[in-house]
mmCIF file of C-alpha atoms in Angstrom:
data_model
loop_
_atom_site.group_PDB
_atom_site.id
_atom_site.type_symbol
_atom_site.label_atom_id
_atom_site.label_comp_id
_atom_site.label_asym_id
_atom_site.label_seq_id
_atom_site.Cartn_x
_atom_site.Cartn_y
_atom_site.Cartn_z
ATOM 1 C CA LYS S 781 92.027 -95.112 -44.929
ATOM 2 C CA PRO S 782 95.637 -94.913 -43.740
ATOM 3 C CA LYS S 783 96.382 -93.254 -40.401
ATOM 4 C CA SER S 784 99.742 -91.861 -41.456
ATOM 5 C CA LEU S 785 101.884 -91.317 -44.515
ATOM 6 C CA MET S 786 105.648 -91.377 -45.054
ATOM 7 C CA VAL S 787 106.517 -88.427 -47.269
ATOM 8 C CA VAL S 788 109.598 -88.259 -49.514
ATOM 9 C CA GLY S 789 110.932 -85.796 -52.070
ATOM 10 C CA GLY S 790 112.346 -82.286 -52.063
ATOM 11 C CA GLY S 791 109.145 -80.631 -50.873
ATOM 12 C CA SER S 792 109.156 -82.782 -47.770
ATOM 13 C CA LYS S 793 111.951 -80.623 -46.334
ATOM 14 C CA ASN S 794 109.734 -77.509 -46.260
ATOM 15 C CA HIS S 795 107.900 -77.121 -42.940
ATOM 16 C CA LEU S 796 105.046 -75.030 -44.370
ATOM 17 C CA TRP S 797 104.464 -77.581 -47.145
ATOM 18 C CA ARG S 798 104.532 -80.372 -44.557
ATOM 19 C CA GLN S 799 101.784 -78.720 -42.527
ATOM 20 C CA MET S 800 99.693 -77.894 -45.597
ATOM 21 C CA LEU S 801 99.904 -81.510 -46.781
ATOM 22 C CA ALA S 802 98.913 -82.853 -43.362
ATOM 23 C CA ASP S 803 95.962 -80.439 -43.294
ATOM 24 C CA VAL S 804 94.787 -81.304 -46.818
ATOM 25 C CA LEU S 805 95.100 -85.056 -46.345
ATOM 26 C CA GLN S 806 94.045 -85.038 -42.682
ATOM 27 C CA LEU S 807 96.798 -87.551 -41.959
ATOM 28 C CA ASP S 808 99.800 -87.655 -39.668
ATOM 29 C CA LEU S 809 102.967 -87.296 -41.727
ATOM 30 C CA ARG S 810 106.290 -88.993 -41.064
ATOM 31 C CA PHE S 811 109.586 -88.249 -42.767
ATOM 32 C CA PRO S 812 112.645 -90.448 -43.336
ATOM 33 C CA LEU S 813 115.993 -89.384 -41.928
ATOM 34 C CA GLU S 814 117.529 -90.157 -45.331
ATOM 35 C CA PRO S 815 118.648 -86.794 -46.828
ATOM 36 C CA GLU S 816 118.089 -87.952 -50.427
ATOM 37 C CA THR S 817 114.372 -88.647 -50.072
ATOM 38 C CA ALA S 818 113.619 -88.233 -53.773
ATOM 39 C CA ALA S 819 116.080 -91.023 -54.533
ATOM 40 C CA LEU S 820 114.600 -93.086 -51.696
ATOM 41 C CA GLY S 821 111.121 -92.698 -53.199
ATOM 42 C CA ALA S 822 112.420 -93.745 -56.615
ATOM 43 C CA ALA S 823 114.142 -96.766 -55.065
ATOM 44 C CA PHE S 824 110.883 -97.760 -53.364
ATOM 45 C CA GLN S 825 109.027 -97.573 -56.671
ATOM 46 C CA ALA S 826 111.732 -99.539 -58.483
ATOM 47 C CA GLY S 827 111.814 -102.200 -55.785
ATOM 48 C CA ALA S 828 108.044 -102.546 -55.860
ATOM 49 C CA ALA S 829 108.042 -102.843 -59.645
ATOM 50 C CA ALA S 830 110.882 -105.382 -59.644
ATOM 51 C CA THR S 831 109.032 -107.576 -57.154
ATOM 52 C CA SER S 832 105.554 -107.018 -58.629
ATOM 53 C CA THR S 833 104.424 -105.601 -55.284
ATOM 54 C CA LYS S 834 102.114 -102.649 -54.684
ATOM 55 C CA VAL S 835 104.223 -99.678 -53.626
ATOM 56 C CA HIS S 836 102.510 -99.144 -50.261
ATOM 57 C CA LEU S 837 103.005 -102.820 -49.369
ATOM 58 C CA TYR S 838 106.645 -102.745 -50.466
ATOM 59 C CA VAL S 839 107.356 -99.582 -48.460
ATOM 60 C CA SER S 840 105.629 -100.947 -45.353
ATOM 61 C CA LYS S 841 108.117 -103.849 -45.310
ATOM 62 C CA GLN S 842 111.208 -101.624 -45.496
ATOM 63 C CA ASN S 843 113.253 -100.666 -42.446
ATOM 64 C CA VAL S 844 113.459 -96.884 -42.762
ATOM 65 C CA GLU S 845 114.704 -94.595 -40.000
ATOM 66 C CA ILE S 846 112.099 -91.885 -39.402
ATOM 67 C CA GLU S 847 112.486 -88.373 -37.961
ATOM 68 C CA GLU S 848 111.272 -88.042 -34.382
ATOM 69 C CA GLY S 849 108.733 -85.311 -35.153
ATOM 70 C CA ILE S 850 105.380 -86.177 -36.656
ATOM 71 C CA VAL S 851 103.386 -83.473 -38.449
ATOM 72 C CA THR S 852 99.747 -83.724 -37.423
ATOM 73 C CA PRO S 853 96.753 -82.140 -39.174
ATOM 74 C CA SER S 854 95.414 -78.851 -37.894
ATOM 75 C CA LYS S 855 92.315 -78.968 -35.709
ATOM 76 C CA ASP S 856 91.257 -75.456 -36.841
ATOM 77 C CA ALA S 857 87.885 -75.875 -38.581
ATOM 78 C CA ASP S 858 88.432 -72.839 -40.851
ATOM 79 C CA ILE S 859 91.770 -74.153 -42.109
ATOM 80 C CA ILE S 860 90.340 -77.620 -42.674
ATOM 81 C CA GLN S 861 87.343 -76.214 -44.573
ATOM 82 C CA SER S 862 89.529 -73.921 -46.672
ATOM 83 C CA TYR S 863 91.771 -76.781 -47.804
ATOM 84 C CA HIS S 864 88.779 -79.053 -48.367
ATOM 85 C CA ASP S 865 87.114 -76.435 -50.584
ATOM 86 C CA GLY S 866 90.324 -75.857 -52.535
ATOM 87 C CA PHE S 867 90.854 -79.573 -53.020
ATOM 88 C CA GLN S 868 87.289 -80.007 -54.271
ATOM 89 C CA ARG S 869 87.857 -77.205 -56.818
ATOM 90 C CA TYR S 870 91.092 -78.864 -57.903
ATOM 91 C CA MET S 871 89.341 -82.215 -58.379
ATOM 92 C CA LYS S 872 86.520 -80.573 -60.365
ATOM 93 C CA TYR S 873 88.897 -78.822 -62.756
ATOM 94 C CA SER S 874 91.155 -81.853 -63.004
ATOM 95 C CA ARG S 875 88.225 -84.012 -64.117
ATOM 96 C CA GLN S 876 87.201 -81.387 -66.663
ATOM 97 C CA LEU S 877 90.718 -81.277 -68.111
ATOM 98 C CA ASN S 878 90.842 -85.065 -68.369
ATOM 99 C CA SER S 879 87.480 -85.492 -70.098
#
């Protein structure tokens, strides 16, 4: 399991969404300084595809400037349980829709 995740895209600018994602995934989150993070994510995917490399391996080899602040998961047991329960419901319904 990874220890941290670099997050890109429009939602990554929202501080509430950042914290929710860290809580759900129980991972530290890092964010590139690049203002056009959606384009950066697309470029990572294109580069990985062009080189027949898995995206996470391709991204790990890139030199990307990262914001100083890291968003860490909440330690509040109630918050963690609430997100865990919601994620389990999501997975249950997602499997039902896909079967």
